[in-house]
Amino acid sequence: MLLGRISPAGILSRWLRQKGHVPPAVAPCRMESDCRISVCCLRPRTLALHLLFWGLISLRVFGAALLGEEKASVVETVATPCWQVEEFVVSTECTQCSTFQSKSLVACNPTGYVEKINCGKSNKDEYKSCRSTVVEERLFWKFEGFVMGLTVIFALLVVLRQRSLDRQASEKVRRQIESI
């Protein structure tokens, strides 16, 4: 027997089949009752192996997520702005960032608008990202116009479809009357 032509997966599946861990190939499911889990998959050893395998996979996934949160929280505690911790007063209203500010201030990156604030306890002046009410209002009315346009289009489609169905129904009645 040539081992060069047989894949490692084929050797492993044949060995597992001989040991009774993997069911032989089953005909495709023709009915719902044919698609049941094989009895050999419910053996305690097989269940324990599945539990161990999926447990290790989930530990790796959730462990990586937890480690990522811990690293992020360490960074956040070092660089937490004062306005997230203390009360603050807005000293300059929300304005659009200049080209210099957009390159130099990190707060300009999320929205392109920034407001100057003064923190109460530490008495620091910092910049905080904000949303412009003018831009928000313009986006709101664009959205409203889009929704109203879709409403008109779909209302017209409903009327046209109803007329078409009414025409088909009257044609059907006319043909039935003519056939009598």
PDB file of C-alpha atoms in Angstrom:
ATOM      1  CA  MET A   1       0.000   0.000   0.000  1.00  0.00           C
ATOM      2  CA  LEU A   2       1.414   3.393  -1.001  1.00  0.00           C
ATOM      3  CA  LEU A   3       1.265   5.978   1.778  1.00  0.00           C
ATOM      4  CA  GLY A   4       2.132   8.816  -0.588  1.00  0.00           C
ATOM      5  CA  ARG A   5      -1.368   8.786  -2.102  1.00  0.00           C
ATOM      6  CA  ILE A   6      -3.317   8.590   1.145  1.00  0.00           C
ATOM      7  CA  SER A   7      -3.794  11.825   3.032  1.00  0.00           C
ATOM      8  CA  PRO A   8      -3.155  12.017   6.788  1.00  0.00           C
ATOM      9  CA  ALA A   9      -6.829  12.863   7.284  1.00  0.00           C
ATOM     10  CA  GLY A  10      -7.800   9.667   5.460  1.00  0.00           C
ATOM     11  CA  ILE A  11      -5.514   7.560   7.665  1.00  0.00           C
ATOM     12  CA  LEU A  12      -6.861   9.252  10.793  1.00  0.00           C
ATOM     13  CA  SER A  13     -10.502   8.815   9.790  1.00  0.00           C
ATOM     14  CA  ARG A  14      -9.911   5.133   8.913  1.00  0.00           C
ATOM     15  CA  TRP A  15      -8.209   4.558  12.289  1.00  0.00           C
ATOM     16  CA  LEU A  16     -11.027   6.321  14.148  1.00  0.00           C
ATOM     17  CA  ARG A  17     -13.629   4.306  12.225  1.00  0.00           C
ATOM     18  CA  GLN A  18     -11.858   1.069  13.224  1.00  0.00           C
ATOM     19  CA  LYS A  19     -11.881   2.159  16.856  1.00  0.00           C
ATOM     20  CA  GLY A  20     -15.591   3.000  16.629  1.00  0.00           C
ATOM     21  CA  HIS A  21     -15.281   6.763  17.130  1.00  0.00           C
ATOM     22  CA  VAL A  22     -16.547   7.927  13.739  1.00  0.00           C
ATOM     23  CA  PRO A  23     -19.675   6.514  12.125  1.00  0.00           C
ATOM     24  CA  PRO A  24     -19.346   4.998   8.659  1.00  0.00           C
ATOM     25  CA  ALA A  25     -20.603   7.035   5.724  1.00  0.00           C
ATOM     26  CA  VAL A  26     -24.381   7.273   5.831  1.00  0.00           C
ATOM     27  CA  ALA A  27     -26.716   7.676   2.881  1.00  0.00           C
ATOM     28  CA  PRO A  28     -27.983  11.238   2.502  1.00  0.00           C
ATOM     29  CA  CYS A  29     -30.971  12.156   4.633  1.00  0.00           C
ATOM     30  CA  ARG A  30     -34.206  11.651   2.776  1.00  0.00           C
ATOM     31  CA  MET A  31     -36.471  12.285   5.719  1.00  0.00           C
ATOM     32  CA  GLU A  32     -36.100  14.141   8.966  1.00  0.00           C
ATOM     33  CA  SER A  33     -36.060  10.876  10.920  1.00  0.00           C
ATOM     34  CA  ASP A  34     -33.009   9.724   8.874  1.00  0.00           C
ATOM     35  CA  CYS A  35     -30.949  12.748  10.007  1.00  0.00           C
ATOM     36  CA  ARG A  36     -30.411  11.769  13.602  1.00  0.00           C
ATOM     37  CA  ILE A  37     -27.124  11.901  15.479  1.00  0.00           C
ATOM     38  CA  SER A  38     -25.380   8.562  15.390  1.00  0.00           C
ATOM     39  CA  VAL A  39     -25.242   6.565  18.643  1.00  0.00           C
ATOM     40  CA  CYS A  40     -21.452   6.379  18.529  1.00  0.00           C
ATOM     41  CA  CYS A  41     -21.343  10.205  18.774  1.00  0.00           C
ATOM     42  CA  LEU A  42     -23.162   9.994  22.104  1.00  0.00           C
ATOM     43  CA  ARG A  43     -20.629   7.742  23.791  1.00  0.00           C
ATOM     44  CA  PRO A  44     -19.083   9.247  26.943  1.00  0.00           C
ATOM     45  CA  ARG A  45     -15.544   9.212  25.543  1.00  0.00           C
ATOM     46  CA  THR A  46     -16.635  11.024  22.362  1.00  0.00           C
ATOM     47  CA  LEU A  47     -18.658  13.541  24.341  1.00  0.00           C
ATOM     48  CA  ALA A  48     -15.687  14.167  26.648  1.00  0.00           C
ATOM     49  CA  LEU A  49     -13.390  14.736  23.654  1.00  0.00           C
ATOM     50  CA  HIS A  50     -15.885  17.183  22.121  1.00  0.00           C
ATOM     51  CA  LEU A  51     -16.255  18.983  25.436  1.00  0.00           C
ATOM     52  CA  LEU A  52     -12.475  19.229  25.826  1.00  0.00           C
ATOM     53  CA  PHE A  53     -11.972  20.438  22.245  1.00  0.00           C
ATOM     54  CA  TRP A  54     -14.703  23.087  22.284  1.00  0.00           C
ATOM     55  CA  GLY A  55     -13.760  24.115  25.820  1.00  0.00           C
ATOM     56  CA  LEU A  56     -10.184  24.798  24.734  1.00  0.00           C
ATOM     57  CA  ILE A  57     -11.371  26.708  21.663  1.00  0.00           C
ATOM     58  CA  SER A  58     -13.729  28.869  23.724  1.00  0.00           C
ATOM     59  CA  LEU A  59     -11.044  29.496  26.350  1.00  0.00           C
ATOM     60  CA  ARG A  60      -8.668  30.712  23.650  1.00  0.00           C
ATOM     61  CA  VAL A  61     -11.299  32.993  22.126  1.00  0.00           C
ATOM     62  CA  PHE A  62     -12.672  34.406  25.375  1.00  0.00           C
ATOM     63  CA  GLY A  63      -9.221  34.534  26.940  1.00  0.00           C
ATOM     64  CA  ALA A  64      -7.917  36.614  24.053  1.00  0.00           C
ATOM     65  CA  ALA A  65     -10.928  38.902  24.366  1.00  0.00           C
ATOM     66  CA  LEU A  66     -10.386  39.301  28.115  1.00  0.00           C
ATOM     67  CA  LEU A  67      -6.688  39.998  27.649  1.00  0.00           C
ATOM     68  CA  GLY A  68      -7.556  42.593  25.016  1.00  0.00           C
ATOM     69  CA  GLU A  69      -9.968  44.292  27.443  1.00  0.00           C
ATOM     70  CA  GLU A  70      -7.351  44.306  30.203  1.00  0.00           C
ATOM     71  CA  LYS A  71      -4.767  45.907  27.901  1.00  0.00           C
ATOM     72  CA  ALA A  72      -7.298  48.474  26.727  1.00  0.00           C
ATOM     73  CA  SER A  73      -8.316  49.327  30.293  1.00  0.00           C
ATOM     74  CA  VAL A  74      -4.671  49.871  31.274  1.00  0.00           C
ATOM     75  CA  VAL A  75      -4.250  52.296  28.394  1.00  0.00           C
ATOM     76  CA  GLU A  76      -7.524  54.043  29.257  1.00  0.00           C
ATOM     77  CA  THR A  77      -6.576  54.622  32.887  1.00  0.00           C
ATOM     78  CA  VAL A  78      -3.303  56.260  31.869  1.00  0.00           C
ATOM     79  CA  ALA A  79      -4.775  58.592  29.227  1.00  0.00           C
ATOM     80  CA  THR A  80      -8.297  59.275  30.537  1.00  0.00           C
ATOM     81  CA  PRO A  81      -9.320  62.849  29.726  1.00  0.00           C
ATOM     82  CA  CYS A  82     -10.505  64.965  32.636  1.00  0.00           C
ATOM     83  CA  TRP A  83     -13.981  65.479  31.119  1.00  0.00           C
ATOM     84  CA  GLN A  84     -14.711  61.738  31.481  1.00  0.00           C
ATOM     85  CA  VAL A  85     -13.909  61.782  35.186  1.00  0.00           C
ATOM     86  CA  GLU A  86     -14.912  65.263  36.410  1.00  0.00           C
ATOM     87  CA  GLU A  87     -17.589  67.819  35.752  1.00  0.00           C
ATOM     88  CA  PHE A  88     -16.743  70.377  33.081  1.00  0.00           C
ATOM     89  CA  VAL A  89     -17.902  73.644  31.584  1.00  0.00           C
ATOM     90  CA  VAL A  90     -17.948  74.297  27.834  1.00  0.00           C
ATOM     91  CA  SER A  91     -15.853  77.419  27.237  1.00  0.00           C
ATOM     92  CA  THR A  92     -16.069  77.425  23.396  1.00  0.00           C
ATOM     93  CA  GLU A  93     -19.068  75.987  21.546  1.00  0.00           C
ATOM     94  CA  CYS A  94     -18.768  73.244  18.949  1.00  0.00           C
ATOM     95  CA  THR A  95     -16.850  74.546  15.908  1.00  0.00           C
ATOM     96  CA  GLN A  96     -15.362  72.950  12.823  1.00  0.00           C
ATOM     97  CA  CYS A  97     -11.685  72.043  13.140  1.00  0.00           C
ATOM     98  CA  SER A  98      -9.177  74.033  11.125  1.00  0.00           C
ATOM     99  CA  THR A  99      -6.610  72.178   9.044  1.00  0.00           C
ATOM    100  CA  PHE A 100      -3.992  72.747  11.744  1.00  0.00           C
ATOM    101  CA  GLN A 101      -6.331  71.494  14.491  1.00  0.00           C
ATOM    102  CA  SER A 102      -7.331  68.411  12.487  1.00  0.00           C
ATOM    103  CA  LYS A 103      -3.656  67.434  12.234  1.00  0.00           C
ATOM    104  CA  SER A 104      -2.649  68.338  15.776  1.00  0.00           C
ATOM    105  CA  LEU A 105      -5.695  67.497  17.934  1.00  0.00           C
ATOM    106  CA  VAL A 106      -6.783  63.895  18.370  1.00  0.00           C
ATOM    107  CA  ALA A 107     -10.280  65.100  19.335  1.00  0.00           C
ATOM    108  CA  CYS A 108     -10.867  66.373  15.766  1.00  0.00           C
ATOM    109  CA  ASN A 109     -10.583  62.913  14.183  1.00  0.00           C
ATOM    110  CA  PRO A 110     -13.973  61.330  15.051  1.00  0.00           C
ATOM    111  CA  THR A 111     -16.323  64.107  13.846  1.00  0.00           C
ATOM    112  CA  GLY A 112     -14.260  66.996  12.482  1.00  0.00           C
ATOM    113  CA  TYR A 113     -15.756  69.279  15.126  1.00  0.00           C
ATOM    114  CA  VAL A 114     -14.323  70.194  18.508  1.00  0.00           C
ATOM    115  CA  GLU A 115     -15.299  72.187  21.594  1.00  0.00           C
ATOM    116  CA  LYS A 116     -13.037  73.632  24.255  1.00  0.00           C
ATOM    117  CA  ILE A 117     -13.919  72.612  27.806  1.00  0.00           C
ATOM    118  CA  ASN A 118     -12.678  73.542  31.251  1.00  0.00           C
ATOM    119  CA  CYS A 119     -12.632  70.752  33.856  1.00  0.00           C
ATOM    120  CA  GLY A 120     -13.904  71.742  37.304  1.00  0.00           C
ATOM    121  CA  LYS A 121     -11.554  70.104  39.829  1.00  0.00           C
ATOM    122  CA  SER A 122      -8.276  70.039  37.887  1.00  0.00           C
ATOM    123  CA  ASN A 123      -8.991  73.386  36.169  1.00  0.00           C
ATOM    124  CA  LYS A 124      -7.558  72.063  32.875  1.00  0.00           C
ATOM    125  CA  ASP A 125      -8.486  73.303  29.418  1.00  0.00           C
ATOM    126  CA  GLU A 126      -8.987  70.415  27.000  1.00  0.00           C
ATOM    127  CA  TYR A 127     -10.617  69.782  23.645  1.00  0.00           C
ATOM    128  CA  LYS A 128     -13.500  67.365  23.254  1.00  0.00           C
ATOM    129  CA  SER A 129     -14.970  65.979  20.046  1.00  0.00           C
ATOM    130  CA  CYS A 130     -18.573  67.049  19.419  1.00  0.00           C
ATOM    131  CA  ARG A 131     -21.316  66.857  16.813  1.00  0.00           C
ATOM    132  CA  SER A 132     -22.416  69.991  14.990  1.00  0.00           C
ATOM    133  CA  THR A 133     -26.140  70.721  15.351  1.00  0.00           C
ATOM    134  CA  VAL A 134     -26.239  72.309  11.882  1.00  0.00           C
ATOM    135  CA  VAL A 135     -24.750  69.197  10.250  1.00  0.00           C
ATOM    136  CA  GLU A 136     -27.000  66.917  12.307  1.00  0.00           C
ATOM    137  CA  GLU A 137     -30.084  68.909  11.292  1.00  0.00           C
ATOM    138  CA  ARG A 138     -29.090  68.789   7.619  1.00  0.00           C
ATOM    139  CA  LEU A 139     -28.567  64.999   7.828  1.00  0.00           C
ATOM    140  CA  PHE A 140     -31.937  64.628   9.564  1.00  0.00           C
ATOM    141  CA  TRP A 141     -33.804  66.489   6.827  1.00  0.00           C
ATOM    142  CA  LYS A 142     -31.965  64.540   4.109  1.00  0.00           C
ATOM    143  CA  PHE A 143     -33.069  61.326   5.798  1.00  0.00           C
ATOM    144  CA  GLU A 144     -36.654  62.580   6.122  1.00  0.00           C
ATOM    145  CA  GLY A 145     -36.701  63.540   2.424  1.00  0.00           C
ATOM    146  CA  PHE A 146     -35.350  60.137   1.448  1.00  0.00           C
ATOM    147  CA  VAL A 147     -37.977  58.336   3.532  1.00  0.00           C
ATOM    148  CA  MET A 148     -40.787  60.491   2.111  1.00  0.00           C
ATOM    149  CA  GLY A 149     -39.526  59.816  -1.435  1.00  0.00           C
ATOM    150  CA  LEU A 150     -39.536  56.068  -0.759  1.00  0.00           C
ATOM    151  CA  THR A 151     -43.046  56.376   0.688  1.00  0.00           C
ATOM    152  CA  VAL A 152     -44.333  58.048  -2.475  1.00  0.00           C
ATOM    153  CA  ILE A 153     -42.603  55.514  -4.756  1.00  0.00           C
ATOM    154  CA  PHE A 154     -43.960  52.506  -2.880  1.00  0.00           C
ATOM    155  CA  ALA A 155     -47.448  54.031  -2.610  1.00  0.00           C
ATOM    156  CA  LEU A 156     -47.455  54.438  -6.405  1.00  0.00           C
ATOM    157  CA  LEU A 157     -46.274  50.838  -6.814  1.00  0.00           C
ATOM    158  CA  VAL A 158     -49.097  49.616  -4.575  1.00  0.00           C
ATOM    159  CA  VAL A 159     -51.691  51.576  -6.577  1.00  0.00           C
ATOM    160  CA  LEU A 160     -50.329  50.251  -9.883  1.00  0.00           C
ATOM    161  CA  ARG A 161     -50.249  46.679  -8.603  1.00  0.00           C
ATOM    162  CA  GLN A 162     -53.812  46.974  -7.277  1.00  0.00           C
ATOM    163  CA  ARG A 163     -55.023  48.264 -10.652  1.00  0.00           C
ATOM    164  CA  SER A 164     -53.257  45.392 -12.403  1.00  0.00           C
ATOM    165  CA  LEU A 165     -54.838  42.833 -10.086  1.00  0.00           C
ATOM    166  CA  ASP A 166     -58.274  44.429 -10.507  1.00  0.00           C
ATOM    167  CA  ARG A 167     -57.861  44.293 -14.293  1.00  0.00           C
ATOM    168  CA  GLN A 168     -56.853  40.612 -14.134  1.00  0.00           C
ATOM    169  CA  ALA A 169     -59.824  39.787 -11.910  1.00  0.00           C
ATOM    170  CA  SER A 170     -62.295  41.554 -14.210  1.00  0.00           C
ATOM    171  CA  GLU A 171     -60.772  39.749 -17.238  1.00  0.00           C
ATOM    172  CA  LYS A 172     -61.177  36.433 -15.458  1.00  0.00           C
ATOM    173  CA  VAL A 173     -64.832  37.194 -14.644  1.00  0.00           C
ATOM    174  CA  ARG A 174     -65.455  38.333 -18.243  1.00  0.00           C
ATOM    175  CA  ARG A 175     -63.954  35.079 -19.610  1.00  0.00           C
ATOM    176  CA  GLN A 176     -66.049  33.005 -17.226  1.00  0.00           C
ATOM    177  CA  ILE A 177     -69.202  34.826 -18.306  1.00  0.00           C
ATOM    178  CA  GLU A 178     -68.315  34.399 -22.006  1.00  0.00           C
ATOM    179  CA  SER A 179     -67.765  30.683 -21.561  1.00  0.00           C
ATOM    180  CA  ILE A 180     -71.320  30.163 -20.304  1.00  0.00           C
TER     181      ILE A 180
END
